[in-house]
Structure formats: C-alpha cells, structure tokens
XYZ file of C-alpha atoms in Angstrom:
389
model
C -15.901 37.380 22.939
C -16.804 33.936 21.564
C -14.996 34.169 18.243
C -16.585 31.067 16.720
C -19.951 32.815 16.636
C -18.504 35.942 15.028
C -16.555 34.305 12.218
C -17.815 34.114 8.634
C -19.599 30.756 8.252
C -17.832 29.994 4.980
C -14.396 30.503 6.519
C -15.285 28.481 9.607
C -16.307 25.522 7.457
C -13.188 25.464 5.282
C -10.809 22.664 6.249
C -7.117 23.433 6.826
C -4.741 22.293 4.096
C -4.108 18.549 4.193
C -0.584 19.212 2.965
C 0.287 21.514 5.845
C -0.914 18.974 8.393
C 1.932 16.619 7.531
C 4.488 19.413 7.155
C 3.627 20.629 10.652
C 4.034 17.150 12.142
C 7.311 16.586 10.293
C 8.648 19.953 11.503
C 8.474 18.738 15.114
C 10.724 15.725 14.456
C 14.410 15.254 13.790
C 15.932 13.675 10.690
C 12.679 13.568 8.725
C 13.038 13.032 4.988
C 10.275 14.967 3.265
C 9.232 14.688 -0.376
C 6.158 16.798 0.179
C 7.004 20.345 -0.891
C 6.133 21.511 -4.399
C 9.176 23.747 -4.705
C 12.178 23.434 -7.041
C 15.406 22.718 -5.186
C 17.480 24.904 -7.508
C 18.765 28.274 -6.328
C 17.360 31.039 -8.509
C 19.843 31.574 -11.382
C 22.404 34.249 -10.561
C 21.505 36.652 -13.382
C 17.929 36.771 -12.040
C 19.038 37.304 -8.441
C 21.448 39.971 -9.642
C 18.606 41.870 -11.315
C 16.731 42.034 -8.000
C 19.871 43.150 -6.146
C 20.616 45.798 -8.772
C 17.065 47.161 -8.540
C 17.446 47.598 -4.774
C 20.915 49.129 -5.124
C 19.535 51.674 -7.593
C 16.685 52.580 -5.248
C 13.946 51.043 -7.381
C 11.900 50.331 -4.282
C 8.705 52.325 -4.799
C 5.234 51.206 -5.854
C 4.765 50.263 -9.482
C 1.532 50.710 -11.408
C -1.250 48.365 -10.333
C -0.872 46.136 -13.380
C 2.894 45.855 -12.970
C 5.963 47.311 -14.656
C 5.388 47.935 -18.387
C 8.633 46.137 -19.258
C 7.487 43.055 -17.347
C 4.046 43.021 -18.951
C 5.692 43.303 -22.371
C 8.127 40.522 -21.473
C 5.272 38.240 -20.414
C 3.421 38.825 -23.694
C 6.606 38.229 -25.709
C 7.222 35.055 -23.711
C 3.736 33.642 -24.369
C 4.073 34.412 -28.061
C 7.565 32.902 -28.229
C 6.993 29.792 -26.125
C 3.311 28.946 -26.659
C 2.204 30.796 -29.806
C -0.442 32.815 -27.933
C -0.772 36.586 -28.420
C -1.757 39.141 -25.778
C -1.179 42.896 -25.526
C 0.799 44.273 -22.561
C -1.390 47.360 -22.097
C -4.742 45.598 -22.175
C -4.410 41.932 -21.250
C -1.948 41.504 -18.343
C -1.901 41.964 -14.563
C 1.193 41.102 -12.532
C 0.148 39.515 -9.215
C 1.656 38.321 -5.962
C 2.245 34.793 -7.155
C -0.223 32.558 -8.928
C -2.173 32.218 -5.682
C -3.335 35.828 -5.690
C -4.189 35.451 -9.351
C -6.497 32.491 -8.661
C -8.161 34.377 -5.813
C -8.894 37.630 -7.622
C -10.044 35.892 -10.797
C -12.606 33.813 -8.916
C -13.762 36.739 -6.775
C -14.294 38.752 -9.945
C -16.369 36.275 -11.929
C -18.355 34.378 -9.286
C -21.750 35.280 -7.897
C -23.232 33.371 -4.921
C -24.315 29.909 -6.035
C -22.340 29.858 -9.292
C -20.819 26.454 -9.988
C -17.183 25.833 -10.860
C -16.204 22.502 -12.354
C -13.068 21.264 -10.637
C -11.257 18.223 -12.049
C -9.888 16.276 -9.086
C -7.466 15.303 -7.617
C -6.677 19.021 -7.629
C -4.363 21.575 -6.052
C -5.658 22.118 -2.537
C -6.284 25.877 -2.809
C -8.862 25.771 -5.611
C -11.764 24.419 -3.579
C -11.192 26.786 -0.666
C -10.889 29.857 -2.898
C -14.018 28.931 -4.872
C -15.991 28.548 -1.656
C -14.618 31.768 -0.155
C -15.783 33.571 -3.292
C -19.309 32.208 -2.797
C -19.137 29.571 -5.496
C -20.005 25.881 -5.427
C -17.494 23.197 -6.369
C -18.595 20.490 -8.794
C -15.963 17.766 -8.864
C -15.105 15.713 -11.926
C -12.887 12.753 -11.164
C -9.715 12.404 -13.204
C -8.989 8.712 -13.673
C -5.656 6.959 -13.842
C -6.835 4.933 -16.837
C -7.322 8.259 -18.696
C -3.810 9.333 -17.616
C -5.475 11.910 -15.360
C -6.815 13.949 -18.289
C -10.203 15.689 -18.383
C -12.387 13.817 -20.860
C -15.138 15.521 -22.824
C -17.561 12.843 -21.657
C -17.038 13.509 -17.962
C -16.788 17.261 -18.428
C -20.095 17.660 -20.270
C -21.934 15.525 -17.711
C -20.948 18.037 -15.015
C -22.174 21.154 -16.839
C -25.453 22.690 -15.643
C -27.197 25.993 -16.197
C -25.366 27.262 -13.093
C -21.875 26.452 -14.384
C -19.756 29.613 -14.516
C -16.252 28.213 -15.043
C -13.994 25.206 -15.264
C -10.527 25.153 -13.722
C -7.870 23.519 -15.861
C -4.492 22.772 -14.287
C -2.357 20.966 -16.816
C 0.358 19.898 -16.283
C -1.413 19.022 -13.077
C -0.709 19.060 -9.385
C -0.767 16.386 -7.915
C -1.010 13.918 -10.806
C 1.373 15.247 -13.459
C -1.398 14.823 -16.040
C -1.127 16.767 -19.308
C -3.717 17.775 -21.911
C -2.642 17.650 -25.559
C -4.056 19.737 -28.398
C -6.269 16.813 -29.326
C -7.550 16.567 -25.758
C -8.376 20.271 -25.627
C -10.018 20.143 -29.053
C -12.638 17.791 -27.572
C -13.588 20.091 -24.687
C -13.346 23.490 -26.427
C -16.757 23.077 -28.159
C -18.358 22.355 -24.758
C -16.853 25.513 -23.251
C -18.056 27.577 -26.201
C -21.510 25.988 -26.333
C -22.236 26.652 -22.661
C -20.479 30.053 -22.596
C -18.375 29.281 -19.511
C -14.989 30.586 -18.456
C -11.907 28.393 -18.904
C -9.513 29.279 -16.086
C -6.228 27.671 -17.066
C -3.521 27.503 -14.404
C -0.318 26.959 -16.372
C 2.231 27.296 -13.581
C 3.842 23.981 -14.629
C 3.730 24.703 -18.371
C 7.499 24.592 -18.784
C 7.644 21.189 -17.088
C 6.041 19.323 -19.985
C 8.199 16.336 -20.835
C 6.574 14.804 -23.896
C 6.399 17.432 -26.635
C 5.579 21.056 -25.818
C 2.932 22.636 -23.622
C -0.406 23.449 -25.234
C -2.406 26.332 -23.799
C -6.157 26.280 -24.286
C -5.751 30.015 -25.009
C -4.533 28.944 -28.462
C -8.162 28.271 -29.429
C -9.390 31.589 -30.806
C -13.050 30.566 -30.633
C -12.935 30.650 -26.824
C -10.063 33.051 -26.215
C -12.401 35.736 -24.852
C -13.662 33.159 -22.321
C -10.162 32.016 -21.362
C -8.281 33.320 -18.327
C -4.622 32.286 -18.130
C -2.871 32.136 -14.758
C 0.880 31.634 -14.595
C 3.942 32.764 -12.685
C 7.671 32.522 -12.150
C 7.850 30.135 -9.185
C 8.253 26.774 -10.895
C 9.853 27.498 -14.285
C 12.605 29.763 -12.922
C 12.822 28.486 -9.314
C 11.570 31.815 -7.953
C 9.055 30.680 -5.332
C 10.003 33.282 -2.725
C 9.823 36.214 -5.139
C 6.023 35.868 -5.347
C 5.435 36.986 -8.923
C 2.519 35.653 -10.947
C 0.279 37.046 -13.646
C -3.103 36.913 -15.347
C -3.721 37.033 -19.099
C -7.292 37.714 -20.210
C -9.654 39.849 -22.281
C -9.340 43.581 -21.595
C -12.842 43.871 -20.117
C -12.046 41.121 -17.609
C -8.666 42.636 -16.759
C -10.345 45.997 -16.093
C -12.608 44.297 -13.518
C -9.974 42.031 -11.961
C -7.559 44.905 -11.391
C -10.086 46.600 -9.104
C -9.658 43.879 -6.477
C -5.897 43.842 -6.993
C -5.505 47.599 -6.528
C -7.536 47.716 -3.322
C -6.063 44.638 -1.653
C -2.467 44.404 -2.909
C -1.606 47.622 -4.827
C 1.220 45.920 -6.755
C 3.634 43.012 -6.681
C 6.997 43.594 -4.981
C 9.062 45.970 -7.105
C 12.464 44.264 -6.844
C 10.832 40.912 -7.627
C 9.287 42.410 -10.751
C 12.743 43.490 -11.956
C 14.001 39.963 -11.326
C 11.061 38.625 -13.335
C 11.920 40.941 -16.262
C 15.372 39.381 -16.411
C 13.913 35.875 -16.122
C 11.275 36.224 -18.804
C 13.645 37.878 -21.281
C 16.830 35.892 -20.694
C 15.870 32.729 -18.815
C 14.957 30.229 -21.541
C 18.217 28.312 -21.082
C 17.594 28.076 -17.323
C 14.166 26.589 -18.002
C 15.610 23.906 -20.251
C 18.408 23.020 -17.816
C 16.117 22.586 -14.813
C 13.439 20.765 -16.794
C 15.976 18.204 -18.029
C 17.063 17.520 -14.449
C 13.442 16.997 -13.395
C 12.920 14.649 -16.344
C 15.813 12.467 -15.162
C 14.472 12.396 -11.604
C 10.984 11.531 -12.869
C 12.279 8.593 -14.872
C 14.225 7.280 -11.874
C 11.484 7.592 -9.269
C 8.775 6.061 -11.473
C 10.982 3.074 -12.243
C 11.853 2.609 -8.566
C 8.288 2.969 -7.280
C 7.046 0.370 -9.733
C 9.952 -1.903 -8.771
C 9.011 -1.871 -5.076
C 5.370 -2.571 -5.874
C 3.707 0.859 -5.845
C 1.932 1.112 -9.180
C 2.808 4.478 -10.688
C 1.835 5.928 -14.058
C 4.434 7.990 -15.932
C 3.495 11.656 -15.358
C 3.902 13.804 -18.465
C 4.451 17.071 -16.602
C 5.015 18.974 -13.333
C 7.320 17.401 -10.699
C 5.035 14.997 -8.861
C 4.288 11.305 -9.020
C 0.987 9.933 -7.775
C 1.468 6.248 -6.950
C -1.334 3.964 -5.864
C -0.869 2.619 -2.329
C -3.897 0.325 -2.480
C -1.731 -2.809 -2.159
C -0.954 -1.724 1.409
C -4.572 -2.077 2.501
C -4.315 1.334 4.166
C -6.119 4.565 3.445
C -4.029 7.496 2.209
C -3.854 9.302 5.556
C -3.174 6.162 7.557
C -0.430 5.162 5.121
C 1.274 8.556 5.452
C 0.899 8.643 9.233
C 2.423 5.184 9.684
C 5.175 5.950 7.188
C 6.083 9.099 9.086
C 5.962 7.332 12.454
C 7.964 4.290 11.425
C 10.351 5.562 8.740
C 10.571 9.327 9.328
C 9.446 9.850 5.721
C 6.858 12.536 4.968
C 4.625 12.285 1.897
C 1.247 13.868 1.189
C -1.925 11.733 1.310
C -3.816 11.711 -1.961
C -7.132 12.634 -0.356
C -5.669 16.030 0.576
C -6.416 16.823 -3.093
C -10.018 15.654 -2.990
C -11.735 12.333 -2.431
C -10.690 11.192 -5.903
C -7.139 11.042 -4.533
C -7.968 8.403 -1.904
C -5.761 5.362 -2.367
C -2.834 7.428 -3.653
C -0.024 9.551 -2.227
C 1.719 12.531 -3.780
C 5.496 12.457 -3.962
C 7.442 15.476 -5.166
C 10.653 14.811 -7.078
C 11.810 18.416 -6.771
C 14.593 17.026 -4.590
C 18.095 15.678 -5.181
C 18.561 12.127 -6.446
C 20.224 11.257 -3.136
C 17.124 12.338 -1.209
C 14.883 10.457 -3.621
C 17.004 7.295 -3.254
C 16.806 7.539 0.537
C 13.029 7.943 0.338
C 12.724 4.873 -1.908
C 14.761 2.818 0.582
C 12.485 3.914 3.417
C 9.358 3.163 1.387
C 10.632 -0.282 0.426
C 11.482 -1.094 4.031
C 8.056 0.104 5.136
C 6.240 -2.009 2.548
C 8.257 -5.125 3.339
C 8.520 -4.822 7.098
C 6.722 -1.860 8.533
C 3.003 -2.000 7.756
C 1.662 -2.937 11.160
C-alpha cells in the first residue's frame, strides 16, 4: 500500500514540531547542554507524590467519572475563586483532562466547523496551529511585537476579525515570549470579543508564573464569561508534567458538548494522578510560591546576562522563557541554532518554530539550574565572539 495516498490530506500537510527537531538532533550527541524543554526542573513536592502513591496502595485504580473526581473538580473551582477571583461550579463547569494538550484539542474540535477562522497571536505555542487545522479551522495570525511587550493590542486584534472568526486563542503568560496581559490590556479587547460574539479560549497554564503583580484571567469579565473557555493544568505550577492532568472551565452547555469527545476518546484522566492533583490544588499554594520565586531569580539573571553579551532581550513578565533577538548575528533563527549546536553543543529553539513572527529570535527556557544557565551563557558568548562562521 502507498500510505501517502491514503493519509488524511490535513495530517499530511502538517509540519512536524520545530521544537522536536532540535531535541532529536541533540539526543544523538554527547555532552549537549539544552535549554529547550518547557518543563520545571523541580521534583514534584513530596506531599503530592505521596497522594498518588497512597491512592495506588489503597487500590484507587479504577475509572473515574468522565468529568473527573468530584473532589478534584471542587478543588479546581475553589482554587480559581481563591487565586484569581473567578467563580465556576464543580458539577456544571469543569472537565478534568489528560493535560492541557487534550483540553486544547477537544475544545477546538467541539466549537470549530470547516472553514471557521481562529485568531492566533504569534509567536505562539507550536501545538495551536496544528490542532486548529486538524479540527478543520483556519489560522489567522496576529503578530505580537516586542515593542508592545508581546501583548495583543486591540488595534491588531480587531483588524483580524472577519465574519468567519469563531475564536481567539489567548496564552498569557505566553510561550515562547513570556508576555503578560494586564486587566487594562484585557479591558481593551473584551468589547471586541463581545461585539463579534466570538469565543475567547484562554490557556492559563503559566498563570502562577506571573512575576509583576498577579495573574488576570479574562474569565473575570462577566460580560463575556459565557464566551470564555479556560484551559489550565497542573504541569507548570506544581511541577507535575508527567502526571498529565489538565482541565477546562466553561459554560455548562459547552461542557456538555466537550465531554462527548472526552468520553469517547479518553474516558477519564489517570486516577492516581487525579488524587495527586487533589492534594496539589488544596494544599500546594506554598509550593507554587517557592518555585515561582526561584524562576524569578533565574529570569533576572539570564536577562541581564543575555543583554550583557549583546543579545537584546526584553524582560518577560511571566512563564519561564526568554525570547532574545539574534538579529545582530546576521543569521536566521534556524541557522543560528544549527550552528550553535554544531559548534558549542548548546541546544536552543529557533523562534520561527513558533510562527514566522518569531524569525530573528530564539527561545531559551530558564527552567534549569543556575549552573546550567551560566554554562549556556558562556557557550553563547563564545559563539558570538568566535564561532559565527
């Protein structure tokens, strides 16, 4: 059989992840320093791990309800009320998912019809475009500019809206830029969302890594709350990437539709991981603060050092990435990263992996120890001074 002719055209046309390309190359080499992975370097706090172990020891290993354990759904709603002043009901407004990735997928598959447009501020997390296209939607990019501190402006947003616009994806704090939207920023785009009756899909996975003030969720705005779909999870805030627990918060009618896809494709999130998440969401606030303070210190160090060696870098207000300009090198993003890997054994992610708006930049994760970050800076400085050839 000639498989190429039998494969779904949409899937065939989707490009592999630009992040994974460099991870795969780096994995074949020895002594590579990589600042590419978006994963906290902290071990999951013991009391959270213990909750998962205890659940297994007690034989709590069966399916849960499709929407997730009631205690977890209640904990999530209490958490959003406590941390972000947003109210949802555990019976009506929550689905527990297999990480935030499943949440993004089933939300977009639920709301999109073929040809619907989704406004995607870029540079953007690599999965959004692929998932939109797999769901039959069309991506409409809006460039986030460094001079706007990588925020979505009302001016650029409204220009992108058409009569085919179904949704906008908001990821703030943002991957890869670390951009953050304040209440004032959201107040300028909320009237546009309401006026055009479009969905606001807000991916808040980095909400707890907001360094200047506190995170603002667009779900706070009651006038568009019925149009707002919140996606979040436990991976970044609690260093629980391998547990694969995320969730969706939305209007009951949307939840009732979204859960149909979830129940037929997934059934439920892993039971022991859900028990770990209950412990995290109810008793993990101190862990959040401790890890966030460490990331803040690393951010301050790496931004200062990158600017010192000549790579212009804005101060990100959230997440754990910096997005320095490499334009002084005269190289494109991919060429810069390829040469850097070849000559210095240092793996970074080219900015254009996150959309064409990322060309001329690279993404560097500071979810690594200060020693690793210092080594990476030394390699970068040597490359800039001696290695670009």
